[in-house]
The first five atom37 places (N, CA, C, CB, O) and aatype in JSON, in Angstrom:
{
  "aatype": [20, 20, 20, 20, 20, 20, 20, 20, 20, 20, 20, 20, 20, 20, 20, 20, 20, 20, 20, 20, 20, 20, 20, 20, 20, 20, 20, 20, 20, 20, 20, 20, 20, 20, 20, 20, 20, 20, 20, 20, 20, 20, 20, 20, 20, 20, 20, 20, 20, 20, 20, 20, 20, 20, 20, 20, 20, 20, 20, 20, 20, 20, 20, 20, 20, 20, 20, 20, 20, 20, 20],
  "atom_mask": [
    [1, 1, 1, 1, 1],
    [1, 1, 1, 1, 1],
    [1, 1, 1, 1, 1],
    [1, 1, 1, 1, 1],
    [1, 1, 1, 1, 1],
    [1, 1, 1, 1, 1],
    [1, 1, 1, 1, 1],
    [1, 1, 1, 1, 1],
    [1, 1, 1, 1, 1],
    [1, 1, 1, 1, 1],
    [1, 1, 1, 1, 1],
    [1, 1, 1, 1, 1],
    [1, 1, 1, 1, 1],
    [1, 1, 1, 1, 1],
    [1, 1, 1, 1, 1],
    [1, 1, 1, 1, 1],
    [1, 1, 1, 1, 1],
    [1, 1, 1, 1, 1],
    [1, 1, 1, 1, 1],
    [1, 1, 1, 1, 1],
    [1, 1, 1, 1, 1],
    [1, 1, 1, 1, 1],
    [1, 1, 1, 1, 1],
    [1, 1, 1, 1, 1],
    [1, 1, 1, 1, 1],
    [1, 1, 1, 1, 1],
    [1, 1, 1, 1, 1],
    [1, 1, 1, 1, 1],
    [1, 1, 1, 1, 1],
    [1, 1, 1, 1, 1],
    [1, 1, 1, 1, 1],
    [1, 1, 1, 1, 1],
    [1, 1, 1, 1, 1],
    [1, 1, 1, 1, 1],
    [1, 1, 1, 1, 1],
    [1, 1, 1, 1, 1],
    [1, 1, 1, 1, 1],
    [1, 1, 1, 1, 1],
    [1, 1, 1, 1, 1],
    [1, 1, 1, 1, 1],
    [1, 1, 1, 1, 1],
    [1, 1, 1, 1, 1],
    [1, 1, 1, 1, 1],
    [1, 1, 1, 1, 1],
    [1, 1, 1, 1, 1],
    [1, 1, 1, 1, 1],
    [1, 1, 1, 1, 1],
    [1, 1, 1, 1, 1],
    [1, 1, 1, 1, 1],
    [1, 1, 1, 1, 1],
    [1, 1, 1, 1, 1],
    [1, 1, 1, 1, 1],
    [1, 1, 1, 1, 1],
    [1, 1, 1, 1, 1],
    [1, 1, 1, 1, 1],
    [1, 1, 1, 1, 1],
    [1, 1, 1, 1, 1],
    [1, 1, 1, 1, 1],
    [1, 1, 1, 1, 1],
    [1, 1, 1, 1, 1],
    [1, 1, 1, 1, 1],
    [1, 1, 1, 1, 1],
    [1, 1, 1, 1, 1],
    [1, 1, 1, 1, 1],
    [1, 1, 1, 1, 1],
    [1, 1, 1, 1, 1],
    [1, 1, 1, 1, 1],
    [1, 1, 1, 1, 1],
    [1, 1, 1, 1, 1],
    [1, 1, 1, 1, 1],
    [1, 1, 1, 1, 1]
  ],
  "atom_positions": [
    [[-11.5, -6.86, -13.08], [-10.73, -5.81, -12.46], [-10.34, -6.16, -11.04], [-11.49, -4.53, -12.48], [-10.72, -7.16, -10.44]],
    [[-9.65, -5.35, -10.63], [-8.8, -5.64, -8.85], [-9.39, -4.97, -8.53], [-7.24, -5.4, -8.25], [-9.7, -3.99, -9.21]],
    [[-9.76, -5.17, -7.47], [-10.36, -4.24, -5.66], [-9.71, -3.33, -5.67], [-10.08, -4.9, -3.95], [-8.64, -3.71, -6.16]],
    [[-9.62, -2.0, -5.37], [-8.91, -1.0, -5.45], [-9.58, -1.1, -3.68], [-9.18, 0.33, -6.79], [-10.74, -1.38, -3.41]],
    [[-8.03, -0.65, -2.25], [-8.3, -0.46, -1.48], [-7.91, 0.65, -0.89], [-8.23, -1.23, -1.13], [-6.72, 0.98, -0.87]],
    [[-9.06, 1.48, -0.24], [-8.24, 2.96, 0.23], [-6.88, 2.6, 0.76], [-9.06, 3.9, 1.55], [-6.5, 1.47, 1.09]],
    [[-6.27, 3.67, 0.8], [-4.75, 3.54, 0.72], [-4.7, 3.88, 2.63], [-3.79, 4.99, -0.66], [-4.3, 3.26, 3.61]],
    [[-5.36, 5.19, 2.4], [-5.63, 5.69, 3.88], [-6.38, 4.78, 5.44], [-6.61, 6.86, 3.51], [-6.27, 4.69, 6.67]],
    [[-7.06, 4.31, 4.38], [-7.56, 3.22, 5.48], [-6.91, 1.97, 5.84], [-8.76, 2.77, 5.15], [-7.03, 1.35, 6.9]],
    [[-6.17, 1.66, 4.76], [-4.94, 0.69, 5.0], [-3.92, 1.39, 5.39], [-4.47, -0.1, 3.86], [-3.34, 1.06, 4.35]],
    [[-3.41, 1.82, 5.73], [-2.17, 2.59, 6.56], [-2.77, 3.06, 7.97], [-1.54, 4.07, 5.66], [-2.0, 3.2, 8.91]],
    [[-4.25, 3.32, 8.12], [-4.55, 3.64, 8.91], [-4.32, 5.53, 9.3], [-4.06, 2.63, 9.52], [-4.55, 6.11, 10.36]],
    [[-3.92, 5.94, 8.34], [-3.65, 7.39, 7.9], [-4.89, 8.24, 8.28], [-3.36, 7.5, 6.27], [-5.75, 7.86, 7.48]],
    [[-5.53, 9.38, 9.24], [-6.58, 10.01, 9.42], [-6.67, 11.27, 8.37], [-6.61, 10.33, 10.84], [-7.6, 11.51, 7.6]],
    [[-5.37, 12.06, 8.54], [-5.23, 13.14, 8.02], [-4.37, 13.57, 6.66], [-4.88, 13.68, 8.96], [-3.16, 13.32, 6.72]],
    [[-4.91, 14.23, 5.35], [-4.0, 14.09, 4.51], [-3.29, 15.58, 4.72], [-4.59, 13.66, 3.08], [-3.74, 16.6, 4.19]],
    [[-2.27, 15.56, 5.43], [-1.27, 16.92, 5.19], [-1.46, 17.49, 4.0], [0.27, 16.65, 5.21], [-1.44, 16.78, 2.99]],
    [[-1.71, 19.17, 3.89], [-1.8, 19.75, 2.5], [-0.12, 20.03, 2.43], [-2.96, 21.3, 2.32], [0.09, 20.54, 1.33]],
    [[0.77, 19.93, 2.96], [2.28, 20.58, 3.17], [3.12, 18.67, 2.37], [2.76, 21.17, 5.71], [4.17, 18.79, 1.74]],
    [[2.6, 17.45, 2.5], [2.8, 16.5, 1.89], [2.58, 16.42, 0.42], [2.26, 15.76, 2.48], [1.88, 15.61, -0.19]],
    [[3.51, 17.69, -0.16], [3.39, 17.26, -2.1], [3.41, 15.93, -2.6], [4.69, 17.79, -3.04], [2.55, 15.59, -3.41]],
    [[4.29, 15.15, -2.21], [4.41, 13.96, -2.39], [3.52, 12.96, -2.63], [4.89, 13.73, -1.69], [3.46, 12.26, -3.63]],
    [[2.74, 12.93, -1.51], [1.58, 12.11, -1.39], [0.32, 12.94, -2.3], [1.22, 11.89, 0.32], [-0.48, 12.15, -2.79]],
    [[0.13, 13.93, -2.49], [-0.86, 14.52, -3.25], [-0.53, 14.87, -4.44], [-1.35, 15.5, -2.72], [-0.62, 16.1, -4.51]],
    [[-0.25, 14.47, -5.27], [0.53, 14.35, -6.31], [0.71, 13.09, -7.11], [1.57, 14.7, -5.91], [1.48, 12.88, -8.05]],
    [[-0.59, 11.92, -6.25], [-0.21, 10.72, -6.42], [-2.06, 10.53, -7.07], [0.58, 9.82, -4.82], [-2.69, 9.86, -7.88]],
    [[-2.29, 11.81, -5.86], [-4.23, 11.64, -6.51], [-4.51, 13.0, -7.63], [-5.81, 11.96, -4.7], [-5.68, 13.31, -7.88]],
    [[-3.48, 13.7, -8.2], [-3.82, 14.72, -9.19], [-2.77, 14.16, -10.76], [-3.33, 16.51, -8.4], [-1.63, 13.73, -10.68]],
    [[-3.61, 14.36, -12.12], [-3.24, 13.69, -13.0], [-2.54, 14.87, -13.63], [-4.26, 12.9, -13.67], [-2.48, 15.98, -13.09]],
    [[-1.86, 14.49, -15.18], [-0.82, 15.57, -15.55], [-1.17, 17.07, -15.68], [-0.29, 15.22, -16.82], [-0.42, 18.04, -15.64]],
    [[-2.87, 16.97, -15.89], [-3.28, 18.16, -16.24], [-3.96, 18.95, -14.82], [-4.3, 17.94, -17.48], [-4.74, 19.9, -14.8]],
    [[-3.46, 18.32, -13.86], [-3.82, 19.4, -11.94], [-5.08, 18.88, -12.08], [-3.82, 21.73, -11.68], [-5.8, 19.6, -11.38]],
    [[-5.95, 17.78, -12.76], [-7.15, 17.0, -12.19], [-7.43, 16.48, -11.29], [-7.45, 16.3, -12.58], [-7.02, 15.36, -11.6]],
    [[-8.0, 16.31, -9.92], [-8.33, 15.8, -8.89], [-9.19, 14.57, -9.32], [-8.93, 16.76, -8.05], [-10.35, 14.56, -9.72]],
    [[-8.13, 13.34, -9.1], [-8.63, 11.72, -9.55], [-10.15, 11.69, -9.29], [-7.84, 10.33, -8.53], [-10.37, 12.47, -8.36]],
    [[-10.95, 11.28, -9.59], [-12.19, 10.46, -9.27], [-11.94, 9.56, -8.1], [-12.64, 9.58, -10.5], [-10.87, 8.97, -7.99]],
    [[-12.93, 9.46, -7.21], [-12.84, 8.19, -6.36], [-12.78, 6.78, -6.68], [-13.75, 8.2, -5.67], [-12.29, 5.82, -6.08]],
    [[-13.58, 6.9, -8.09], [-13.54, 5.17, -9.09], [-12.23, 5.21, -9.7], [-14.88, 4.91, -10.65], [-11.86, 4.26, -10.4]],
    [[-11.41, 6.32, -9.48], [-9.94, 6.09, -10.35], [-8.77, 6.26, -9.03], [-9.65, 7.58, -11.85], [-7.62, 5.85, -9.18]],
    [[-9.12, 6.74, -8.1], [-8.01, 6.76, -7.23], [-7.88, 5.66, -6.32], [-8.01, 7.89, -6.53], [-6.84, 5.27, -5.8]],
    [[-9.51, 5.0, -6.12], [-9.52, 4.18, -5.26], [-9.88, 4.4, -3.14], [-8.23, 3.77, -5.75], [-10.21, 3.74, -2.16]],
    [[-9.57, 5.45, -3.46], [-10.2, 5.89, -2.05], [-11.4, 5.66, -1.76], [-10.18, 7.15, -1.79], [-12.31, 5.42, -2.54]],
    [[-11.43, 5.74, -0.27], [-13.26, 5.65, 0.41], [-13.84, 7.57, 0.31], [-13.23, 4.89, 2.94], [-13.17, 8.6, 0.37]],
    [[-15.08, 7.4, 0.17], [-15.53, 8.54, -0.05], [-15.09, 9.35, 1.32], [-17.01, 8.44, -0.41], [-15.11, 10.57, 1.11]],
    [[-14.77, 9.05, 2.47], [-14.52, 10.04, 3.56], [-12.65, 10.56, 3.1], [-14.79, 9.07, 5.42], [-12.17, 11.7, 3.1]],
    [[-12.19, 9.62, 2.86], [-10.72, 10.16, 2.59], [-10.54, 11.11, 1.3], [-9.72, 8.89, 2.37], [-9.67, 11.97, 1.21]],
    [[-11.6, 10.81, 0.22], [-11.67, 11.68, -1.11], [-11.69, 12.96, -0.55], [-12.97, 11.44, -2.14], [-10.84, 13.81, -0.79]],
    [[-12.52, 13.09, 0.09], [-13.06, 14.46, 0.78], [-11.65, 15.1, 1.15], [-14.16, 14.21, 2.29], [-11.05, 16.01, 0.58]],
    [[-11.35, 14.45, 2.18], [-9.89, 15.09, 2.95], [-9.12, 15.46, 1.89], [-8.93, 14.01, 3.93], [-8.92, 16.67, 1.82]],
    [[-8.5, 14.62, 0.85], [-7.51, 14.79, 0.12], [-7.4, 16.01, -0.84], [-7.44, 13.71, -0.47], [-6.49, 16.77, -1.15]],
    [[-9.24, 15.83, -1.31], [-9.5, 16.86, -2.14], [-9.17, 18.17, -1.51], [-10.83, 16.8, -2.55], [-8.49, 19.04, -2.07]],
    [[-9.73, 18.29, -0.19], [-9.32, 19.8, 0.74], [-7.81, 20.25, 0.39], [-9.36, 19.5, 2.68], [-7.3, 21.15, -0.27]],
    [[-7.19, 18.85, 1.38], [-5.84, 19.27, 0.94], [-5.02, 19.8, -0.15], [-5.4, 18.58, 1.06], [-4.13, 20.64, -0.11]],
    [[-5.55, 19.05, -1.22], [-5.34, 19.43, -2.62], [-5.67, 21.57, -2.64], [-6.77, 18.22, -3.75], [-5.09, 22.65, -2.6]],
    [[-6.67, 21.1, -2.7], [-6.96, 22.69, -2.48], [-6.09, 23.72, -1.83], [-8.07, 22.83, -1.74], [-5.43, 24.63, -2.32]],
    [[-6.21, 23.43, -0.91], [-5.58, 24.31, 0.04], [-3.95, 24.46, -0.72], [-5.64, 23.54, 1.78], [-3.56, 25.5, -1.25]],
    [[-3.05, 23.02, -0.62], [-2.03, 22.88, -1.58], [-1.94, 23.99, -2.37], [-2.18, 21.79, -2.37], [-0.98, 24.76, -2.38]],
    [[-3.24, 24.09, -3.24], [-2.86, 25.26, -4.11], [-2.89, 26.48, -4.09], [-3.25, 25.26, -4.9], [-2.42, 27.28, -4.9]],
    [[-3.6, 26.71, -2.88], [-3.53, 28.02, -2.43], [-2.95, 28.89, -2.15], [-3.79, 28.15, -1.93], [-3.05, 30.12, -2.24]],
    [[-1.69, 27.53, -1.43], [-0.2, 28.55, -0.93], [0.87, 27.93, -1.75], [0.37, 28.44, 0.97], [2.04, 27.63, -1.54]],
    [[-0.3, 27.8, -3.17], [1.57, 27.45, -4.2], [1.81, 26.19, -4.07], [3.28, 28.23, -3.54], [1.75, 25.66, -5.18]],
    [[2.04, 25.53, -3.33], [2.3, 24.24, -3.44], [2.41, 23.43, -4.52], [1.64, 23.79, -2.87], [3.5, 22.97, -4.86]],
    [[1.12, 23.15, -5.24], [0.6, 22.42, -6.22], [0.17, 23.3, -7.29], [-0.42, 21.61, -5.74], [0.35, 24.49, -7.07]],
    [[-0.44, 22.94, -8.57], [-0.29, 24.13, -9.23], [-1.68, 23.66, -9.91], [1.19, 24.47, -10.17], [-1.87, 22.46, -10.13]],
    [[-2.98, 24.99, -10.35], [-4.03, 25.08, -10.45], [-4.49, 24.51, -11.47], [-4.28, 26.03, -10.31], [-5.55, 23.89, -11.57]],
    [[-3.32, 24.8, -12.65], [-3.5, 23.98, -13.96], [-1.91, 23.82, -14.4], [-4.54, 24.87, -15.24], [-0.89, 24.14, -13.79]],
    [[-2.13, 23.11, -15.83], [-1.2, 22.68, -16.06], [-0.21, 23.72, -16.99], [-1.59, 21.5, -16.5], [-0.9, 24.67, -17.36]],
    [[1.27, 23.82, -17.51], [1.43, 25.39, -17.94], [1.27, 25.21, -19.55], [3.12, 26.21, -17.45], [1.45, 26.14, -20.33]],
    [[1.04, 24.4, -19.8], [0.76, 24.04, -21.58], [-0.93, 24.05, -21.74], [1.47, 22.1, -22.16], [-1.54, 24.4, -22.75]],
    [[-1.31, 23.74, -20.9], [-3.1, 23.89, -21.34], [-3.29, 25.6, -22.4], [-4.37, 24.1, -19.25], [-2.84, 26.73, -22.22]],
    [[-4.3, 24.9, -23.61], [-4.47, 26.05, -24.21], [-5.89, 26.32, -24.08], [-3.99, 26.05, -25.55], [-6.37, 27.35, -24.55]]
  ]
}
């Protein structure tokens, strides 16, 4: 397998904007799952952040809690 390298720590990125759909949208899978750290590749301090963001994301709509076909 390849090295998976935080993305954030290579960009040098501190903060993950919850208002950046774009970028968070890159660590949630089809069904509004929040990646694993062994699947996204992040360092455990940036998981943290992202996950917040994620959250929050959905709080004010942004992102969406689940998916609209889940039964």
């Amino acid at each position: 397998g390849r090295i998976k390298v935080c993305r954030f720590c290579e960009d040098k990125i501190e903060v993950a904007d919850y208002k950046d759909e774009r970028l968070l949208r890159r660590f949630v899978n089809e069904r509004s799952r929040i990646f694993p750290r062994r699947g996204s590749g992040t360092c455990a301090r940036h998981q943290r952040i992202v996950a917040a963001a994620i959250k929050r994301a959905r709080q004010i709509a942004l992102l969406a809690f689940a998916e609209d076909s889940v039964r």
